[in-house]
Coordinates of C-alpha atoms and ligand atoms in Angstrom, one line a residue:
M1 CA 3.1 18.8 -19.5
N2 CA 0.8 15.8 -19.8
A3 CA -1.1 15.1 -16.7
I4 CA -4.1 13.0 -15.7
Q5 CA -7.1 15.1 -14.6
I6 CA -10.4 14.2 -12.9
H7 CA -13.3 16.7 -13.1
N8 CA -15.7 14.8 -11.4
T9 CA -16.1 11.4 -9.4
G10 CA -16.8 8.4 -11.0
G11 CA -15.6 5.3 -12.8
P12 CA -12.1 4.8 -14.3
E13 CA -13.3 6.8 -17.4
V14 CA -13.1 9.9 -15.4
L15 CA -9.2 9.7 -15.3
Q16 CA -8.7 12.0 -18.6
L17 CA -5.2 13.1 -20.2
A18 CA -4.8 16.8 -19.9
E19 CA -2.1 19.3 -20.9
L20 CA -1.5 21.4 -17.8
P21 CA 1.6 24.0 -17.1
I22 CA 4.3 22.7 -15.4
P23 CA 4.2 23.5 -11.4
V24 CA 6.2 26.3 -10.0
P25 CA 7.7 25.2 -6.7
G26 CA 6.9 27.5 -3.7
P27 CA 8.7 27.7 -0.4
G28 CA 9.7 24.5 1.1
Q29 CA 8.8 22.6 -2.3
V30 CA 10.8 20.7 -4.8
L31 CA 9.7 20.2 -8.3
I32 CA 10.5 16.8 -9.7
R33 CA 10.6 15.3 -13.2
V34 CA 8.6 12.4 -12.7
E35 CA 10.1 8.9 -13.9
A36 CA 7.8 6.5 -12.4
I37 CA 4.5 6.7 -10.7
G38 CA 3.3 4.1 -8.1
V39 CA -0.7 3.5 -8.3
N40 CA -2.4 3.0 -4.9
F41 CA -5.9 2.0 -4.0
I42 CA -6.1 5.5 -2.2
E43 CA -6.6 6.8 -5.7
I44 CA -9.4 4.7 -6.3
Y45 CA -11.1 6.1 -3.0
F46 CA -10.5 9.5 -4.2
R47 CA -11.5 9.0 -7.9
K48 CA -15.0 7.3 -6.5
G49 CA -15.7 10.0 -4.0
Q50 CA -15.0 8.0 -0.9
Y51 CA -12.3 10.1 0.3
K52 CA -12.9 13.9 -0.5
A53 CA -10.8 16.1 -2.8
T54 CA -11.2 19.4 -4.4
M55 CA -11.8 19.0 -8.2
P56 CA -10.3 19.3 -10.6
L57 CA -7.8 17.0 -9.0
V58 CA -4.6 15.6 -10.5
P59 CA -4.5 12.3 -8.6
G60 CA -1.6 10.6 -7.2
S61 CA 0.7 10.5 -4.2
E62 CA 3.9 8.4 -4.9
A63 CA 6.6 8.7 -7.5
A64 CA 10.4 8.7 -8.1
G65 CA 12.0 11.1 -10.4
T66 CA 14.9 13.8 -10.7
V67 CA 15.0 17.1 -9.0
E68 CA 14.4 19.9 -11.4
D69 CA 14.0 22.8 -9.4
L70 CA 14.0 24.1 -5.7
G71 CA 11.7 26.4 -3.9
S72 CA 13.0 28.9 -1.3
G73 CA 14.4 27.6 1.8
V74 CA 14.9 23.8 0.7
T75 CA 18.2 22.4 1.8
G76 CA 19.6 18.9 1.4
F77 CA 18.5 18.4 -2.3
K78 CA 19.8 19.6 -5.6
P79 CA 18.9 19.5 -9.1
G80 CA 19.5 16.1 -10.8
D81 CA 19.2 14.1 -7.3
L82 CA 17.2 10.9 -7.9
V83 CA 14.3 11.2 -5.2
A84 CA 11.2 9.5 -4.2
S85 CA 8.1 10.2 -2.1
V86 CA 4.7 9.1 -0.8
G87 CA 3.9 12.7 -0.4
V88 CA 3.8 13.8 -4.2
L89 CA 0.4 15.3 -4.6
G90 CA -0.7 15.1 -8.0
S91 CA 1.8 12.4 -9.0
Y92 CA -0.1 11.3 -12.1
A93 CA 2.0 13.9 -14.3
E94 CA 5.2 14.6 -16.0
Y95 CA 6.1 16.9 -13.3
A96 CA 5.1 17.4 -9.6
L97 CA 5.6 19.2 -6.6
V98 CA 6.7 17.6 -3.3
P99 CA 7.2 19.3 0.1
A100 CA 11.0 18.9 0.7
A101 CA 10.2 17.4 4.1
Q102 CA 8.6 14.3 2.5
L103 CA 11.2 13.5 0.1
V104 CA 14.0 10.8 0.3
K105 CA 16.9 10.3 -1.8
V106 CA 17.0 7.0 -3.5
P107 CA 20.2 5.0 -2.9
D108 CA 22.6 4.6 -5.7
G109 CA 22.2 1.7 -7.7
L110 CA 18.2 1.6 -7.6
T111 CA 16.0 2.5 -10.4
P112 CA 13.1 5.3 -10.4
E113 CA 10.6 2.2 -11.0
Q114 CA 12.1 0.3 -8.1
A115 CA 11.9 3.5 -5.8
A116 CA 8.4 4.1 -6.9
A117 CA 7.3 0.4 -6.4
A118 CA 8.9 0.1 -2.8
M119 CA 8.0 3.3 -1.1
L120 CA 4.3 3.3 0.0
Q121 CA 3.4 -0.3 0.1
G122 CA 6.9 -0.9 1.5
M123 CA 6.6 1.5 4.3
T124 CA 3.2 0.3 5.0
A125 CA 4.5 -3.3 5.4
H126 CA 7.1 -2.1 7.5
Y127 CA 5.2 -0.1 9.7
L128 CA 2.5 -2.9 10.1
A129 CA 5.1 -5.8 11.0
H130 CA 7.4 -3.4 13.0
S131 CA 5.5 -0.8 15.0
T132 CA 1.6 -1.6 14.8
Y133 CA 2.0 -5.1 16.1
P134 CA 5.8 -5.7 16.3
L135 CA 6.0 -9.4 15.2
K136 CA 8.4 -11.4 16.7
A137 CA 9.9 -15.2 15.9
G138 CA 7.2 -17.6 16.6
D139 CA 4.0 -15.4 16.2
T140 CA 1.4 -16.4 13.7
A141 CA 0.0 -13.6 11.6
L142 CA -2.8 -13.8 9.1
V143 CA -2.4 -11.5 5.9
H144 CA -5.3 -10.9 3.6
A145 CA -4.8 -10.2 -0.1
G146 CA -1.7 -11.8 0.2
A147 CA -0.3 -11.5 -3.3
G148 CA -1.3 -8.0 -3.6
G149 CA 1.3 -5.1 -3.5
V150 CA 1.3 -4.7 0.5
G151 CA 0.4 -8.3 0.9
L152 CA 3.8 -9.8 -0.8
L153 CA 6.0 -7.2 1.0
L154 CA 4.4 -7.8 4.3
T155 CA 4.7 -11.7 3.7
Q156 CA 8.4 -11.3 3.1
M157 CA 8.9 -9.0 6.2
A158 CA 6.9 -11.0 8.4
A159 CA 8.6 -14.3 7.3
K160 CA 12.1 -12.8 7.9
I161 CA 11.3 -11.8 11.4
G162 CA 10.5 -15.6 12.1
A163 CA 6.7 -15.3 12.3
R164 CA 4.5 -18.0 10.5
V165 CA 2.5 -16.3 7.8
I166 CA -1.0 -17.5 7.0
T167 CA -2.4 -15.5 3.7
T168 CA -5.8 -15.3 1.9
V169 CA -5.8 -15.0 -1.8
S170 CA -8.5 -15.4 -4.5
T171 CA -6.7 -18.0 -6.9
K172 CA -4.4 -20.6 -7.2
E173 CA -2.0 -18.5 -8.9
K174 CA -1.9 -15.9 -6.4
A175 CA -1.6 -18.7 -3.8
E176 CA 1.7 -19.8 -5.5
L177 CA 2.9 -16.2 -5.6
S178 CA 2.4 -15.9 -2.0
R179 CA 4.1 -19.1 -0.9
E180 CA 7.1 -18.0 -3.0
A181 CA 7.0 -14.7 -0.8
G182 CA 7.2 -17.0 2.4
A183 CA 3.9 -17.6 3.6
A184 CA 3.7 -21.0 5.2
E185 CA 0.1 -21.7 4.3
T186 CA -2.8 -20.2 1.9
I187 CA -6.4 -19.9 1.9
L188 CA -8.7 -19.3 -1.2
Y189 CA -10.8 -17.0 0.8
G190 CA -13.5 -17.3 -2.0
E191 CA -14.1 -20.9 -1.9
Q192 CA -12.9 -21.7 1.5
D193 CA -14.3 -20.4 5.1
F194 CA -11.0 -18.8 6.2
T195 CA -12.1 -18.6 10.0
A196 CA -12.5 -22.4 10.2
E197 CA -9.3 -22.8 8.2
V198 CA -7.3 -20.5 10.2
K199 CA -8.5 -22.3 13.5
R200 CA -7.6 -25.6 12.1
M201 CA -4.1 -24.5 11.1
T202 CA -3.5 -23.2 14.7
G203 CA -4.8 -26.0 16.4
G204 CA -8.0 -24.1 17.5
K205 CA -5.8 -21.3 19.0
G206 CA -6.1 -18.6 16.4
V207 CA -3.6 -16.3 15.4
D208 CA -1.7 -13.4 17.2
V209 CA -2.5 -10.8 14.6
V210 CA -4.6 -10.2 11.7
Y211 CA -3.4 -7.8 8.9
D212 CA -6.8 -6.8 7.1
S213 CA -6.7 -4.5 3.9
V214 CA -10.0 -5.9 2.4
G215 CA -12.4 -4.7 5.1
K216 CA -16.1 -5.2 4.4
T217 CA -16.0 -8.6 3.2
T218 CA -13.5 -10.1 5.7
F219 CA -13.7 -7.7 8.9
E220 CA -16.0 -9.4 10.9
N221 CA -14.5 -13.2 10.5
S222 CA -11.0 -11.6 10.8
L223 CA -12.0 -11.0 14.6
N224 CA -13.0 -14.6 14.7
C225 CA -9.5 -15.8 13.7
L226 CA -7.7 -14.0 16.5
R227 CA -6.4 -15.5 19.9
P228 CA -7.6 -13.8 23.0
R229 CA -6.2 -10.4 23.2
G230 CA -4.9 -10.6 19.7
L231 CA -4.8 -7.5 17.5
L232 CA -6.6 -6.5 14.2
A233 CA -4.8 -4.0 12.1
L234 CA -7.6 -3.0 9.7
F235 CA -5.5 -0.7 7.3
G236 CA -7.7 -1.0 4.2
G237 CA -11.1 -1.5 2.5
S238 CA -10.6 -3.0 -1.0
S239 CA -13.9 -4.6 -0.9
G240 CA -15.6 -1.4 0.8
P241 CA -15.8 0.1 3.9
V242 CA -16.6 -1.6 7.3
P243 CA -20.1 -1.0 8.8
P244 CA -20.6 0.6 12.1
F245 CA -19.2 -1.8 14.8
D246 CA -20.4 -2.3 18.3
L247 CA -17.4 -2.3 20.6
I248 CA -19.0 -4.9 23.2
Q249 CA -17.9 -7.5 20.3
L250 CA -14.3 -6.8 21.2
S251 CA -15.0 -8.4 24.9
S252 CA -16.9 -11.2 24.0
K253 CA -14.6 -12.5 21.1
G254 CA -11.7 -12.5 23.6
S255 CA -10.7 -8.9 24.8
L256 CA -9.5 -8.2 21.4
F257 CA -7.5 -4.9 20.1
I258 CA -8.4 -3.1 16.9
T259 CA -6.4 -0.5 15.3
R260 CA -7.2 1.5 11.9
P261 CA -3.8 2.5 11.1
T262 CA -2.6 5.1 8.5
L263 CA 0.7 5.3 7.0
W264 CA 1.0 9.1 7.7
H265 CA 1.1 8.9 11.3
Y266 CA 4.2 6.3 11.1
V267 CA 6.2 8.6 8.9
A268 CA 5.1 11.8 10.7
T269 CA 8.8 13.0 11.6
R270 CA 11.8 13.4 9.2
Q271 CA 13.5 10.8 11.6
E272 CA 10.8 8.0 11.1
L273 CA 10.4 8.6 7.5
E274 CA 14.3 8.5 6.8
G275 CA 14.5 5.6 9.0
R276 CA 11.6 3.4 7.3
A277 CA 12.5 4.3 3.7
G278 CA 16.4 3.7 4.3
D279 CA 15.3 0.2 5.8
V280 CA 12.9 -0.4 2.7
L281 CA 14.8 0.9 -0.1
N282 CA 18.1 -0.6 1.2
A283 CA 16.4 -4.2 1.7
V284 CA 15.5 -3.7 -2.2
K285 CA 19.0 -2.8 -3.0
S286 CA 20.6 -5.8 -1.1
G287 CA 18.0 -8.1 -2.8
E288 CA 16.5 -9.3 0.6
L289 CA 13.0 -7.7 -0.3
K290 CA 11.9 -8.6 -3.7
L291 CA 9.5 -6.3 -5.7
R292 CA 7.1 -7.7 -8.2
M293 CA 6.6 -5.2 -10.9
E294 CA 4.8 -6.8 -13.9
H295 CA 2.1 -4.2 -14.4
V296 CA 3.7 -0.9 -16.1
Y297 CA 1.2 1.1 -18.0
P298 CA 1.6 4.4 -19.9
L299 CA 0.5 7.5 -17.9
S300 CA -2.4 7.8 -20.5
D301 CA -3.6 4.3 -19.4
A302 CA -4.4 5.4 -15.7
G303 CA -7.9 4.4 -16.2
R304 CA -6.9 0.7 -17.2
A305 CA -4.6 0.8 -14.4
Q306 CA -7.0 1.6 -11.7
A307 CA -9.6 -0.6 -13.3
D308 CA -7.3 -3.7 -13.4
M309 CA -6.3 -3.1 -9.7
E310 CA -10.2 -2.6 -8.7
G311 CA -10.7 -5.8 -10.7
R312 CA -8.1 -8.0 -8.9
K313 CA -6.2 -8.6 -12.0
T314 CA -2.9 -7.5 -10.6
T315 CA -0.3 -8.7 -8.5
G316 CA 2.4 -6.7 -6.8
K317 CA 3.0 -3.1 -7.9
I318 CA 1.3 -1.1 -10.7
L319 CA 3.3 1.4 -12.2
L320 CA 2.5 4.3 -14.7
E321 CA 5.4 5.7 -16.8
P322 CA 5.2 9.4 -18.0
Ligands
NDP401 P1 -3.6 -4.9 -3.6 O1 -2.6 -4.9 -4.5 O2 -3.7 -5.5 -2.2 O3 -5.1 -4.8 -4.4 C1 -6.1 -5.1 -3.7 C2 -6.4 -6.7 -3.4 O4 -7.2 -6.6 -2.6 C3 -6.8 -7.5 -4.7 O5 -5.8 -7.8 -5.5 C4 -7.6 -8.3 -4.3 O6 -6.8 -9.7 -4.0 C5 -7.8 -8.0 -2.7 N1 -9.8 -7.9 -2.7 C6 -10.2 -8.7 -2.0 N2 -11.7 -8.2 -2.1 C7 -11.6 -7.3 -3.3 C8 -12.5 -6.4 -3.7 N3 -13.9 -6.7 -3.6 N4 -12.4 -5.6 -4.6 C9 -10.9 -5.4 -5.1 N5 -10.0 -6.4 -4.3 C10 -10.3 -7.1 -3.6 O7 -3.4 -3.4 -3.2 P2 -2.6 -2.5 -2.5 O8 -1.5 -3.3 -2.1 O9 -2.1 -1.2 -2.9 O10 -3.4 -2.1 -1.2 C11 -4.0 -2.9 -0.2 C12 -4.8 -2.1 0.6 O11 -4.2 -1.6 1.6 C13 -5.8 -1.0 -0.2 O12 -7.0 -1.3 0.7 C14 -5.0 0.1 0.5 O13 -6.0 1.1 0.5 C15 -4.6 -0.1 1.7 N6 -3.6 0.6 2.0 C16 -3.4 1.3 3.3 C17 -2.4 1.9 3.6 C18 -2.5 2.4 5.3 O14 -1.5 3.2 5.7 N7 -3.7 2.4 6.0 C19 -1.4 2.1 2.8 C20 -1.3 1.4 1.8 C21 -2.3 0.7 1.5 P3 -7.5 -11.1 -4.2 O15 -7.9 -11.1 -5.5 O16 -6.4 -11.9 -3.7 O17 -8.6 -11.2 -3.3

């Protein structure tokens, strides 16, 4: 089968097409024929060596496809089922293994592309809006990178709950997309002081929650945007990791809360995974949640896909097709 393999950490050029044997499912595993692969920032962190992995590595985590074969002990799935998962280690390939415990069936009527586009970023937006800081009508949230994959979905979910959403984006085009997704106000954070803008927009009060996936360049000022006892959900580091932080600042800035959540702890049980995936996929099916899937690359162009994501050239979801 064709797969993308990395032998050493480095730039996008280390993502090389390779010919590898089709893997054989072990106990509890399902072999899927991959039809659509979700590209996520986490794969960039692994490629650069920011997160550690054993080499050589077939990168990837998110995919949708058809069940091809079952390992021993697997129940609930059969060959031919359309399935999706955020636990497909090695999803940058034509075939991949997934633990059955991390697999969900895709509702009828959805395409593999829609499923692969919705799972990881959709469930992330879902846990941030419903569990990390359960938004309610009348809350005000600041969402950084509002036109990104998670950003567009989180904005839609927060606006639907009735929260007022303020987003940051790098360009006027991205601002337009963010407003279409439901942002009440947008800030061009490369040109404007986003703390001053947030303070102005909230009458000096600050926001209830900041969802910050940008990290290094926004972290400090994200704290300055919060109301007393507000919460910063730092869930990514697209601009780089946040440097060490003195906790006393949480006190002086208003008895603030910080959490550094990750999806895996919010889909840790079968019940929670099925609940979140079901909510997200059904919202896509009903049209309530709109996906943006304009960036689709062949598997062999995985390097270009990651470079475009890192280079802030993309909006919404990036997919690879095997
Ligand atoms: P995005 O589509 O949001 O892409 C990243 C965006 O970040 C860019 O488009 C850009 O938007 C913004 N950005 C700001 N500064 C930089 C920079 N220096 N370099 C690159 N991008 C920058 O990606 P995703 O939606 O897939 O993921 C967003 C973040 O969420 C990532 O950091 C990812 O790791 C994290 N994440 C965390 C999860 C968790 O559970 N903790 C799960 C899923 C994702 P703009 O041009 O508008 O500034």
